[in-house]
Structure formats: structure tokens, C-alpha cells
Amino acid sequence: MYRYDHHDHQIIQERIAQFRDQVRRRQADELTEEEFLPLRLQNGLYYQRHAYMLRVAVPYGMLSSAQMRTFAHIARKYDRGYGHFTTRQNIQYNWINLEDTPDILEQLAQVEMHAIQTSGNCMRNITSDEFAGVAADEIIDPRAYAEILRQWTTFHPEFAYLPRKFKIAINGSKEDRAAIAVHDIGLTVIHNQAGEVGFRVMVGGGMGRTPILGSVICEFLPWQHVMTYLEAILRIYNQHGRRDNKYKARIKILVKAIGADVFRAQVEAEWADIKGGPATLTEAELQRVASFFSTPDYLPLTSTDAAYEQALKDNKAFANWVKRNVKAHKQPGYAAVVLSLKKPGVPPGDATAEQMDFIADLADRYSFGELRVTHEQNLVLADVRLAELFAVWQEAKAHGLATPNIGLLTDMICCPGGDFCSLANAKSIPIALDITDRFSDLDYLHDIGEIELNMSGCINACGHHHVGHIGILGVDKDGSEWYQVSIGGAQGNAAAIGKIIGPSFSAGQMPEVIERLIKVYLRERQENERFIDTAQRLGVAPFKEFVYATPIKTTEHYGEDAGSLVSY
Ligand code: HEM
Ligand code: SF4
């Protein structure tokens, strides 16, 4: 884990003191709400449907057990006993009192965390592969670069007021697990033919109302130049990005308007002036930062473990969990465990204070005291010994964290939607719960196999619906809530934007609609074909035909008050 140096500590403390005074002035009516708004947003504090919402950054998804315990404490003391992990590797608290926020930020600072740059038109929290440093298919560990970029983006004076928010993701494995194609900048750490380390640079990806996949503008950027090159990209964006229309302000619109080649040429011209300048990264600085991410004290183990192999044979439930929730590790005798935050009856991504404390405890006992947040809204213990997987499974199961559904239909990405978010057109949590109910049979789920269902309550696409194999989007029709369905979207190496299948559905119809889509897939699939392969092979037509062929009956669903119903 990276540790703050005195600069980090100082700037965070100064910011807290400043914000404490701003809150005081707001409460004393010395500041109007209008004046206070930009100040609170700069500290991750939104006002949502019912209350203040605080968004805390988890840089590139890495957490220590102490940080997780602080999250639990905040949930218990200042919220309603739970927190919501998001697709941007952040945590959000939905029920915060304004007057508590300076104290909350103070407590976060004690464990080297903050809520700065989780809002506003600046460079936001850097996201990365949740298996960084341990993935069996890793080319280069991206974490040192992610941390260097975190430092570079923190309070970057030139880029504090960009045309719009700016999101950077970084991945260092063969498989893209950071959704780099739908980020403003997507970086992949690679080797060139000479074996040197550098980045493949993509720009102009994003979701929202105009989903666009990023374009590669540099096939190989030597690592020393990452900050100057990114600086050149941001300068071109800062200069030419649209400021007249919020909906056309993201870099994706600029890159699309002028074309990736023209954009690249502009970046190269800008870069020529700063290339090799003071922001060029040195070997010494890279090594200094990389030393924080050095390999933990792994035991010298063999790649199998007899007791573990036996447990796999003896216990089908354990074997199912291992198949879905346990991932290959580059170190012999170790594995990475995904703790599922997708339990029936619980909003995707939510964890209670009790669960967070327990997870911190698991991390201390089984995984060198470290945790990761995934952009699919789950948590990861990255370094578990094979010999201890059975014990971890039993303990996680007892705390509702071992649903064996990672990568399956009920492992949905879902934004908070209408239950919490004031921008929503429709609720999303109750739909997620309804679908989870309909697909509660684990054998059926496992038979359907890998599928990603992503859902957003409005076109802002916080729930990544555009890149879901099945995507659900909440839409407003004459003041009532409807759901538009798309299929064929994908994240990862073969990223694609889904295609809408036709007119939208009511909330009560949604479980049946998903059931029908799955039926078409089960009927049409060829050997080993995942839903996405079948959907991309056949296109929308057969799915559309079957879904709309007969009237879809409306079923009872979690209904009007799902937010409070399920919010612990
Ligand atoms: C409840 C408070 C939230 C508000 C007010 C909010 C607001 C927004 C807005 C306005 C956009 C569109 C930005 C644009 O296209 O320029 C957006 C996009 C996004 N948000 Fe949220 N959001 C919220 C919660 C979340 C949550 C809970 C997640 C994760 C589960 C999330 C992750 C994202 C992502 C991934 C995008 C898409 C980024 C892109 O277009 O490239 N947000 N959000
Ligand atoms: S997609 Fe819309 S409803 Fe969902 S969290 Fe984002 S802004 Fe809110």
C-alpha cells in the first residue's frame, strides 16, 4: 500500500480545516447555499434525494484493513449502518448530516483517505484492475503508475476547471479489467518489441448520453513521458473542449468532432514543447513509489494443496464458489477471492458496517491486511493461500459475502437510481432485486453462465448499462418510470456499445423480459458460447422477436419504497 508523505498529510489537513470553516459559515448563514455548493462539491459532498451524499475516493481501488474499518465506523456513526461501493472504485454514503462532514473527513485523513476530486470538472479518482499486482495474466503491475498519476492529478492547478469531469483508468494485464475503452483516457502498460515498458494510450471513451469507445492515439509511450504526454492531452482538451454545452463537453465529443488523427497531431505538437521537461518521470521516483507495492511475504508454496483439492471434491457448494469467486494468482499456492456484494434482497454494492469490519478482519487474517474494490461493485482479498480458501469461504458465507455469482446474471452493476439519486428517471435497485429474485436458482444461474447485466437509472450511465451484455436504462415517459433494454454491449478487450432492442417496458415486466432474453440465448447458443457471443453472432433480431411476441405480464415487484425497504 502507498503511504502518505508529509505533503499528502499537509494538503489534506489544510483542506479539512478550510472545509470545517466553510461548513460553519454555511450553518451560520454567512454563506448562501449557492455560494456553498461548489465548496462542498470540491469535498465530495452532494445533496441527493433525501440527504447529503458523501463520495470517498479509493485510489485505484486499493484499501487497507484500517481504512475499511474507518469506512465501517463512518457507516455506523454517521450514516444508517451501510455504505455503497461504486463502479468508480469509490464508496458513497447516502445519509450524511452536513455538520458531521468535517469530522468524517478528519477521521478519513487519519487513515490517509479523502473525498477530494470525487466531484467537479477535474481529474477524478484513478481506477485500475482490481487484481493489479497479483493477476495471473498481468504484463506489468500498473499500481506504481496509478499512484504517480494520483499524485500528479491531486490539485493539479492547470486542470482544476476542465470543460467537464475527467476519468483516467489504467490496466496492466492481457485482459482489460478496468474498462479502459470507456474512459476519457485509458492506459495499458505494455512492453514494446525491445522489451521496454510503456503505455498504449486511448482517449475519448465514455458513456453518458453519447457512448463512445476510446481511440488509440499512441501505440507505445515510454513510461518516463506519461505525465508530459497526459498533460499535452489535457491541454488540448482544456483549450478546445466545449464549454458552451454541458452535454457536449466531455473529451469524447472533441475527439469525435475533429477525429482521432487530428487530435493526435495536436497533442503531439503540444507535447513537443514539454517533452523531456521537469515532469518527466525518473527511474528513482518510479522505484521509490513502486517500493510501496512490493511483493508481500508470500510463503514458498507449490501450486496445489491436497486438503484444498479434497475439499473441492467433497463439497459441491465450495467448488461452485471457487469456480465463480476465486481467481488465478501469479504466485504459486495463492488465489484472489472476490467477496460478492450481490446477495439477494440487498442493493448491489452495499455493505453493512458489520460486514465491513468483518471483511477488514478477514483481510488481516488471510490477505496481508489489504483489500480491493472492483468496478463491478464487489470486494477482493487478493492474496489468499489455497490451503485457507475453505476457511475463508465458510466465514464469508456466514456473513452473506459468498454468493457464488461472480460474472453471473445476479452479479449486476447497478447505480443507486431513483431511490437516492436526484437525477434519476427511474428506480434501479428494485428492478435489480426483482431480477435477482427471479433468478434465485443457482443451478439455473450457473447453467446460463457468464453474463453481465448492467443497469442505470438515467442516461448518465453510472451503472455502465451501455457496456452490459444486457443493459437496462431507466427512462421517463409522461412522468412514469420505464426501462429500455439493450443487448450486445461489452467491456474489456472486445468493448462494444449495446443495441436497443425496441420499445421500453414497465418495472413489473422486467424480470420476464430478462427471462425471455435468456430463453432465446439458451435455445440458440452453440457449444461454449457465452450470452454475449450468441448476441453478437445473431444480432438483436431473434431476441427482439421473442421478447415482444406475446404480451408480457406484469409481476409484483419491490415497489415504491425499495430504497428504505432494503437499506438495512
Ligand atoms: C447519486 C449520485 C450520483 C450523481 C449525481 C451522478 C452524476 C453523474 C453524471 C451527471 C454523470 C454524467 C457525466 C457526463 O457524461 O458528463 C455521471 C456519469 C457516471 N457516473 Fe455518476 N452519479 C452518481 C452516482 C454514481 C454512482 C453510484 C456510480 C457508480 C455506481 C457512478 C459512476 C459513474 C460513471 C461510471 C459514469 C459514466 C462516466 C462516463 O460517461 O464516462 N455515479 N454521473
Ligand atoms: S445513472 Fe443517473 S440515476 Fe443512476 S446514479 Fe447516475 S445520475 Fe443517478
Coordinates of C-alpha atoms in Angstrom, one line a residue, residues 149-504:
L149 CA -0.8 9.7 -11.6
R150 CA -2.8 10.1 -8.4
Q151 CA -0.2 12.5 -7.1
W152 CA 0.0 14.3 -10.4
T153 CA -3.7 14.7 -10.6
T154 CA -4.2 15.9 -7.0
F155 CA -5.0 19.6 -7.0
H156 CA -3.4 20.0 -10.5
P157 CA -3.7 23.7 -10.8
E158 CA -3.9 23.9 -14.5
F159 CA -6.7 21.2 -14.7
A160 CA -8.9 22.2 -11.8
Y161 CA -11.6 23.7 -14.1
L162 CA -11.8 21.5 -17.2
P163 CA -14.8 21.6 -19.5
R164 CA -16.1 18.6 -17.7
K165 CA -15.0 15.8 -15.3
F166 CA -12.1 13.7 -16.4
K167 CA -11.6 10.0 -15.7
I168 CA -8.4 8.0 -16.2
A169 CA -8.2 4.2 -16.0
I170 CA -5.1 2.1 -16.1
N171 CA -4.6 -1.6 -16.7
G172 CA -1.5 -3.8 -16.9
S173 CA -2.9 -7.2 -17.8
K174 CA -3.7 -9.0 -21.0
E175 CA -7.4 -8.8 -20.2
D176 CA -8.7 -5.3 -19.6
R177 CA -10.4 -5.3 -16.2
A178 CA -10.6 -1.5 -15.9
A179 CA -13.0 -0.8 -18.7
I180 CA -10.3 1.5 -20.3
A181 CA -12.2 1.9 -23.6
V182 CA -15.0 3.9 -21.8
H183 CA -12.7 6.4 -20.1
D184 CA -11.5 9.8 -21.0
I185 CA -8.0 8.4 -21.0
G186 CA -7.5 4.6 -20.9
L187 CA -3.9 3.4 -20.4
T188 CA -2.5 0.0 -20.8
V189 CA 1.0 -0.8 -19.5
I190 CA 2.9 -2.9 -22.1
H191 CA 6.3 -3.9 -23.4
N192 CA 7.5 -2.9 -26.9
Q193 CA 9.4 -5.2 -29.1
A194 CA 12.7 -4.2 -27.4
G195 CA 11.2 -5.2 -24.0
E196 CA 10.9 -1.6 -22.8
V197 CA 8.0 -0.5 -20.6
G198 CA 5.4 2.0 -21.8
F199 CA 1.8 2.8 -22.4
R200 CA -0.8 2.3 -25.1
V201 CA -2.9 5.4 -24.8
M202 CA -6.5 5.6 -25.6
V203 CA -8.6 8.8 -25.5
G204 CA -12.1 9.9 -25.9
G205 CA -14.1 7.0 -24.5
G206 CA -17.1 7.5 -22.3
M207 CA -20.7 6.6 -21.6
G208 CA -23.4 9.0 -20.6
R209 CA -25.9 10.1 -23.3
T210 CA -23.3 9.7 -26.1
P211 CA -21.5 6.5 -25.6
I212 CA -18.2 6.3 -27.5
L213 CA -15.3 3.8 -27.3
G214 CA -11.9 5.4 -27.0
S215 CA -9.4 5.6 -29.8
V216 CA -5.7 4.7 -29.6
I217 CA -3.6 7.8 -30.2
C218 CA -0.3 6.4 -29.1
E219 CA 0.7 2.7 -29.5
F220 CA 3.7 3.0 -27.3
L221 CA 4.6 5.8 -25.0
P222 CA 7.8 5.3 -23.0
W223 CA 6.8 5.3 -19.3
Q224 CA 9.1 8.3 -18.5
H225 CA 6.8 10.5 -20.6
V226 CA 3.4 9.6 -19.2
M227 CA 2.9 12.8 -17.3
T228 CA 4.0 15.2 -20.0
Y229 CA 2.0 13.3 -22.6
L230 CA -1.1 13.3 -20.5
E231 CA -0.5 17.0 -19.8
A232 CA -0.5 17.6 -23.5
I233 CA -3.8 15.7 -24.0
L234 CA -5.4 17.7 -21.1
R235 CA -4.2 21.0 -22.5
I236 CA -5.7 20.3 -25.9
Y237 CA -8.9 19.3 -24.2
N238 CA -8.9 22.2 -21.9
Q239 CA -8.4 24.6 -24.8
H240 CA -10.8 23.1 -27.3
G241 CA -13.3 21.1 -25.3
R242 CA -16.8 22.7 -25.4
R243 CA -17.8 24.8 -22.5
D244 CA -21.0 26.1 -24.0
N245 CA -22.9 22.9 -23.7
K246 CA -22.6 20.6 -20.7
Y247 CA -23.8 17.6 -22.7
K248 CA -21.1 18.0 -25.3
A249 CA -18.3 18.9 -23.0
R250 CA -16.5 15.6 -22.5
I251 CA -13.3 14.9 -24.4
K252 CA -15.1 12.1 -26.3
I253 CA -17.1 14.8 -28.1
L254 CA -14.0 16.8 -29.1
V255 CA -12.1 13.7 -30.3
K256 CA -15.2 12.6 -32.3
A257 CA -15.7 16.0 -33.8
I258 CA -12.1 16.6 -35.0
G259 CA -11.2 12.9 -35.5
A260 CA -8.6 10.9 -33.6
D261 CA -5.8 11.7 -36.1
V262 CA -6.2 15.5 -35.9
F263 CA -6.5 15.2 -32.1
R264 CA -3.3 13.1 -32.0
A265 CA -1.5 15.7 -34.2
Q266 CA -2.5 18.5 -31.8
V267 CA -1.4 16.5 -28.8
E268 CA 2.0 15.7 -30.5
A269 CA 2.5 19.4 -31.3
E270 CA 1.7 20.4 -27.7
W271 CA 3.9 17.6 -26.3
A272 CA 6.9 18.7 -28.4
D273 CA 7.2 21.7 -26.1
I274 CA 7.1 19.9 -22.8
K275 CA 8.6 16.5 -23.7
G276 CA 11.6 15.9 -21.5
G277 CA 10.7 18.8 -19.2
P278 CA 10.5 18.8 -15.4
A279 CA 7.5 16.5 -15.3
T280 CA 9.5 13.7 -17.0
L281 CA 9.5 10.7 -14.7
T282 CA 12.8 9.4 -13.4
E283 CA 13.8 5.8 -12.6
A284 CA 14.5 6.8 -9.0
E285 CA 11.0 8.2 -8.5
L286 CA 9.4 5.2 -10.1
Q287 CA 11.4 2.9 -7.9
R288 CA 10.5 4.9 -4.8
V289 CA 6.8 4.6 -5.5
A290 CA 7.0 1.0 -6.7
S291 CA 8.6 0.0 -3.4
F292 CA 5.3 0.6 -1.7
F293 CA 3.8 -2.1 -3.9
S294 CA 6.5 -4.7 -3.4
T295 CA 5.6 -8.3 -3.3
P296 CA 4.2 -9.3 0.2
D297 CA 5.9 -12.0 2.2
Y298 CA 4.5 -14.9 0.2
L299 CA 5.3 -18.4 1.6
P300 CA 7.2 -20.6 -0.9
L301 CA 4.3 -22.9 -1.8
T302 CA 3.5 -25.4 -4.5
S303 CA 0.7 -24.7 -7.0
T304 CA -1.6 -27.2 -5.4
D305 CA -2.8 -28.1 -1.9
A306 CA -4.0 -31.5 -1.0
A307 CA -6.6 -30.5 1.6
Y308 CA -8.0 -27.9 -0.8
E309 CA -8.2 -30.3 -3.7
Q310 CA -10.0 -32.8 -1.4
A311 CA -12.5 -30.1 -0.2
L312 CA -13.2 -29.3 -3.8
K313 CA -14.2 -32.9 -4.4
D314 CA -16.2 -33.3 -1.3
N315 CA -18.1 -30.1 -1.2
K316 CA -20.1 -29.0 -4.3
A317 CA -21.1 -25.7 -2.8
F318 CA -17.5 -24.9 -2.1
A319 CA -16.4 -26.0 -5.6
N320 CA -19.1 -23.7 -7.1
W321 CA -17.9 -20.8 -5.1
V322 CA -14.3 -21.5 -6.1
K323 CA -15.3 -21.7 -9.8
R324 CA -17.0 -18.4 -9.7
N325 CA -15.5 -16.3 -7.0
V326 CA -11.8 -17.4 -6.9
K327 CA -9.4 -16.1 -9.5
A328 CA -5.9 -17.3 -10.6
H329 CA -2.9 -15.7 -8.9
K330 CA 0.6 -15.3 -10.3
Q331 CA 2.1 -16.7 -7.1
P332 CA 2.0 -20.5 -6.7
G333 CA -0.2 -21.6 -3.8
Y334 CA -2.2 -18.4 -3.7
A335 CA -5.5 -17.2 -5.1
A336 CA -7.6 -14.0 -5.3
V337 CA -11.0 -14.1 -3.7
V338 CA -14.0 -12.0 -4.8
L339 CA -16.4 -11.3 -1.9
S340 CA -19.8 -10.8 -3.6
L341 CA -21.7 -7.8 -2.6
K342 CA -24.7 -9.1 -4.7
K343 CA -26.8 -11.0 -2.2
P344 CA -30.5 -11.5 -2.9
G345 CA -32.5 -8.7 -1.2
V346 CA -29.6 -6.3 -1.0
P347 CA -28.8 -3.4 -3.3
P348 CA -25.8 -4.3 -5.5
G349 CA -22.6 -2.8 -4.0
D350 CA -24.0 -2.2 -0.5
A351 CA -22.1 -3.4 2.6
T352 CA -23.1 -3.0 6.2
A353 CA -20.8 -1.7 8.9
E354 CA -20.7 -5.1 10.4
Q355 CA -19.7 -6.7 7.1
M356 CA -17.0 -4.1 6.5
D357 CA -15.5 -4.7 9.9
F358 CA -15.6 -8.4 9.3
I359 CA -14.0 -8.0 5.8
A360 CA -11.2 -6.0 7.4
D361 CA -10.7 -8.8 9.8
L362 CA -10.6 -11.4 7.0
A363 CA -8.0 -9.2 5.2
D364 CA -5.8 -9.1 8.3
R365 CA -6.1 -12.9 8.9
Y366 CA -5.9 -14.1 5.3
S367 CA -4.6 -11.5 2.9
F368 CA -1.8 -9.3 4.3
G369 CA -4.3 -6.7 5.6
E370 CA -5.2 -5.5 2.1
L371 CA -8.5 -5.2 0.1
R372 CA -9.6 -4.1 -3.3
V373 CA -12.8 -2.6 -4.6
T374 CA -13.9 -3.8 -8.1
H375 CA -15.6 -1.6 -10.6
E376 CA -18.3 -4.3 -10.7
Q377 CA -19.1 -3.3 -7.1
N378 CA -17.6 -6.2 -5.2
L379 CA -14.6 -6.6 -2.9
V380 CA -11.4 -8.6 -3.3
L381 CA -9.0 -10.4 -1.0
A382 CA -6.1 -10.5 -3.3
D383 CA -3.6 -12.9 -1.6
V384 CA -5.3 -15.9 0.0
R385 CA -3.5 -19.2 0.4
L386 CA -5.2 -22.2 -1.3
A387 CA -5.0 -24.0 2.0
E388 CA -7.1 -21.3 3.6
L389 CA -9.8 -20.9 0.9
F390 CA -12.1 -23.3 2.6
A391 CA -12.0 -21.4 5.9
V392 CA -12.4 -18.1 4.1
W393 CA -15.4 -19.4 2.2
Q394 CA -17.1 -20.6 5.4
E395 CA -16.5 -17.4 7.2
A396 CA -17.6 -15.2 4.2
K397 CA -20.7 -17.4 3.8
A398 CA -21.7 -16.8 7.4
H399 CA -21.6 -13.1 6.7
G400 CA -23.5 -13.1 3.4
L401 CA -20.5 -12.4 1.3
A402 CA -20.0 -15.7 -0.5
T403 CA -22.9 -15.8 -3.0
P404 CA -21.2 -17.8 -5.8
N405 CA -22.3 -15.5 -8.6
I406 CA -19.3 -13.5 -9.8
G407 CA -19.7 -13.0 -13.5
L408 CA -23.2 -14.4 -13.5
L409 CA -26.6 -12.7 -14.1
T410 CA -27.2 -11.7 -10.5
D411 CA -23.7 -10.1 -10.2
M412 CA -25.3 -6.9 -11.6
I413 CA -23.8 -3.5 -11.8
C414 CA -26.5 -1.1 -10.6
C415 CA -26.4 2.6 -9.9
P416 CA -28.5 3.9 -6.9
G417 CA -31.2 5.2 -9.3
G418 CA -34.4 6.8 -8.1
D419 CA -34.2 5.6 -4.6
F420 CA -31.3 8.0 -3.9
C421 CA -30.2 9.9 -6.9
S422 CA -32.0 13.2 -7.8
L423 CA -31.0 12.9 -11.5
A424 CA -32.7 9.5 -11.9
N425 CA -35.6 8.9 -14.4
A426 CA -36.4 5.6 -12.8
K427 CA -35.6 3.4 -9.9
S428 CA -32.9 0.7 -10.5
I429 CA -32.4 -1.0 -7.1
P430 CA -35.9 -2.6 -7.0
I431 CA -35.5 -3.9 -10.6
A432 CA -32.2 -5.4 -9.6
L433 CA -33.8 -7.1 -6.6
D434 CA -36.8 -8.3 -8.7
I435 CA -34.4 -9.9 -11.3
T436 CA -32.3 -11.4 -8.5
D437 CA -35.5 -13.0 -7.1
R438 CA -36.5 -14.4 -10.5
F439 CA -33.0 -15.9 -11.0
S440 CA -32.5 -17.2 -7.4
D441 CA -32.0 -20.8 -8.6
L442 CA -28.2 -21.2 -8.5
D443 CA -28.1 -24.2 -10.8
Y444 CA -30.0 -22.2 -13.4
L445 CA -27.7 -19.3 -13.0
H446 CA -24.6 -21.4 -13.4
D447 CA -26.2 -23.1 -16.5
I448 CA -26.7 -19.6 -18.1
G449 CA -23.1 -18.9 -17.4
E450 CA -21.2 -15.7 -17.8
I451 CA -23.3 -12.7 -18.5
E452 CA -23.1 -9.1 -17.5
L453 CA -26.3 -7.2 -16.7
N454 CA -25.7 -3.5 -16.0
M455 CA -28.4 -1.0 -15.1
S456 CA -28.6 2.8 -14.8
G457 CA -31.4 4.9 -13.6
C458 CA -30.8 7.6 -16.3
I459 CA -28.8 8.3 -19.3
N460 CA -25.7 9.4 -17.3
A461 CA -24.9 5.7 -17.3
C462 CA -23.3 5.4 -13.9
G463 CA -24.3 1.8 -13.9
H464 CA -22.4 1.1 -17.2
H465 CA -25.6 -0.1 -19.0
H466 CA -24.1 0.7 -22.4
V467 CA -21.4 -1.9 -22.0
G468 CA -23.6 -4.6 -20.3
H469 CA -24.2 -7.8 -22.3
I470 CA -27.7 -6.8 -21.3
G471 CA -28.2 -3.2 -20.4
I472 CA -31.1 -1.6 -18.7
L473 CA -31.7 2.1 -18.7
G474 CA -34.4 3.9 -16.7
V475 CA -36.4 6.3 -18.9
D476 CA -39.2 8.7 -18.1
K477 CA -42.3 8.5 -20.3
D478 CA -45.0 11.1 -19.4
G479 CA -43.9 11.1 -15.8
S480 CA -43.8 7.3 -15.2
E481 CA -40.8 5.0 -15.0
W482 CA -40.0 2.8 -17.9
Y483 CA -37.0 0.7 -18.9
Q484 CA -35.2 0.5 -22.2
V485 CA -33.2 -2.7 -22.8
S486 CA -30.1 -3.1 -24.9
I487 CA -28.0 -6.2 -25.7
G488 CA -24.6 -6.9 -27.1
G489 CA -22.6 -4.4 -25.1
A490 CA -19.3 -5.4 -23.6
Q491 CA -16.4 -4.1 -21.5
G492 CA -12.9 -5.4 -21.7
N493 CA -10.7 -6.2 -24.7
A494 CA -13.7 -6.5 -27.1
A495 CA -15.5 -3.5 -25.7
A496 CA -18.8 -2.7 -27.5
I497 CA -21.8 -0.5 -27.1
G498 CA -25.1 -2.4 -26.8
K499 CA -28.0 -2.0 -29.2
I500 CA -31.5 -1.2 -28.0
I501 CA -34.0 -4.0 -28.7
G502 CA -37.2 -1.9 -29.0
P503 CA -39.9 -0.1 -27.0
S504 CA -39.4 0.1 -23.3

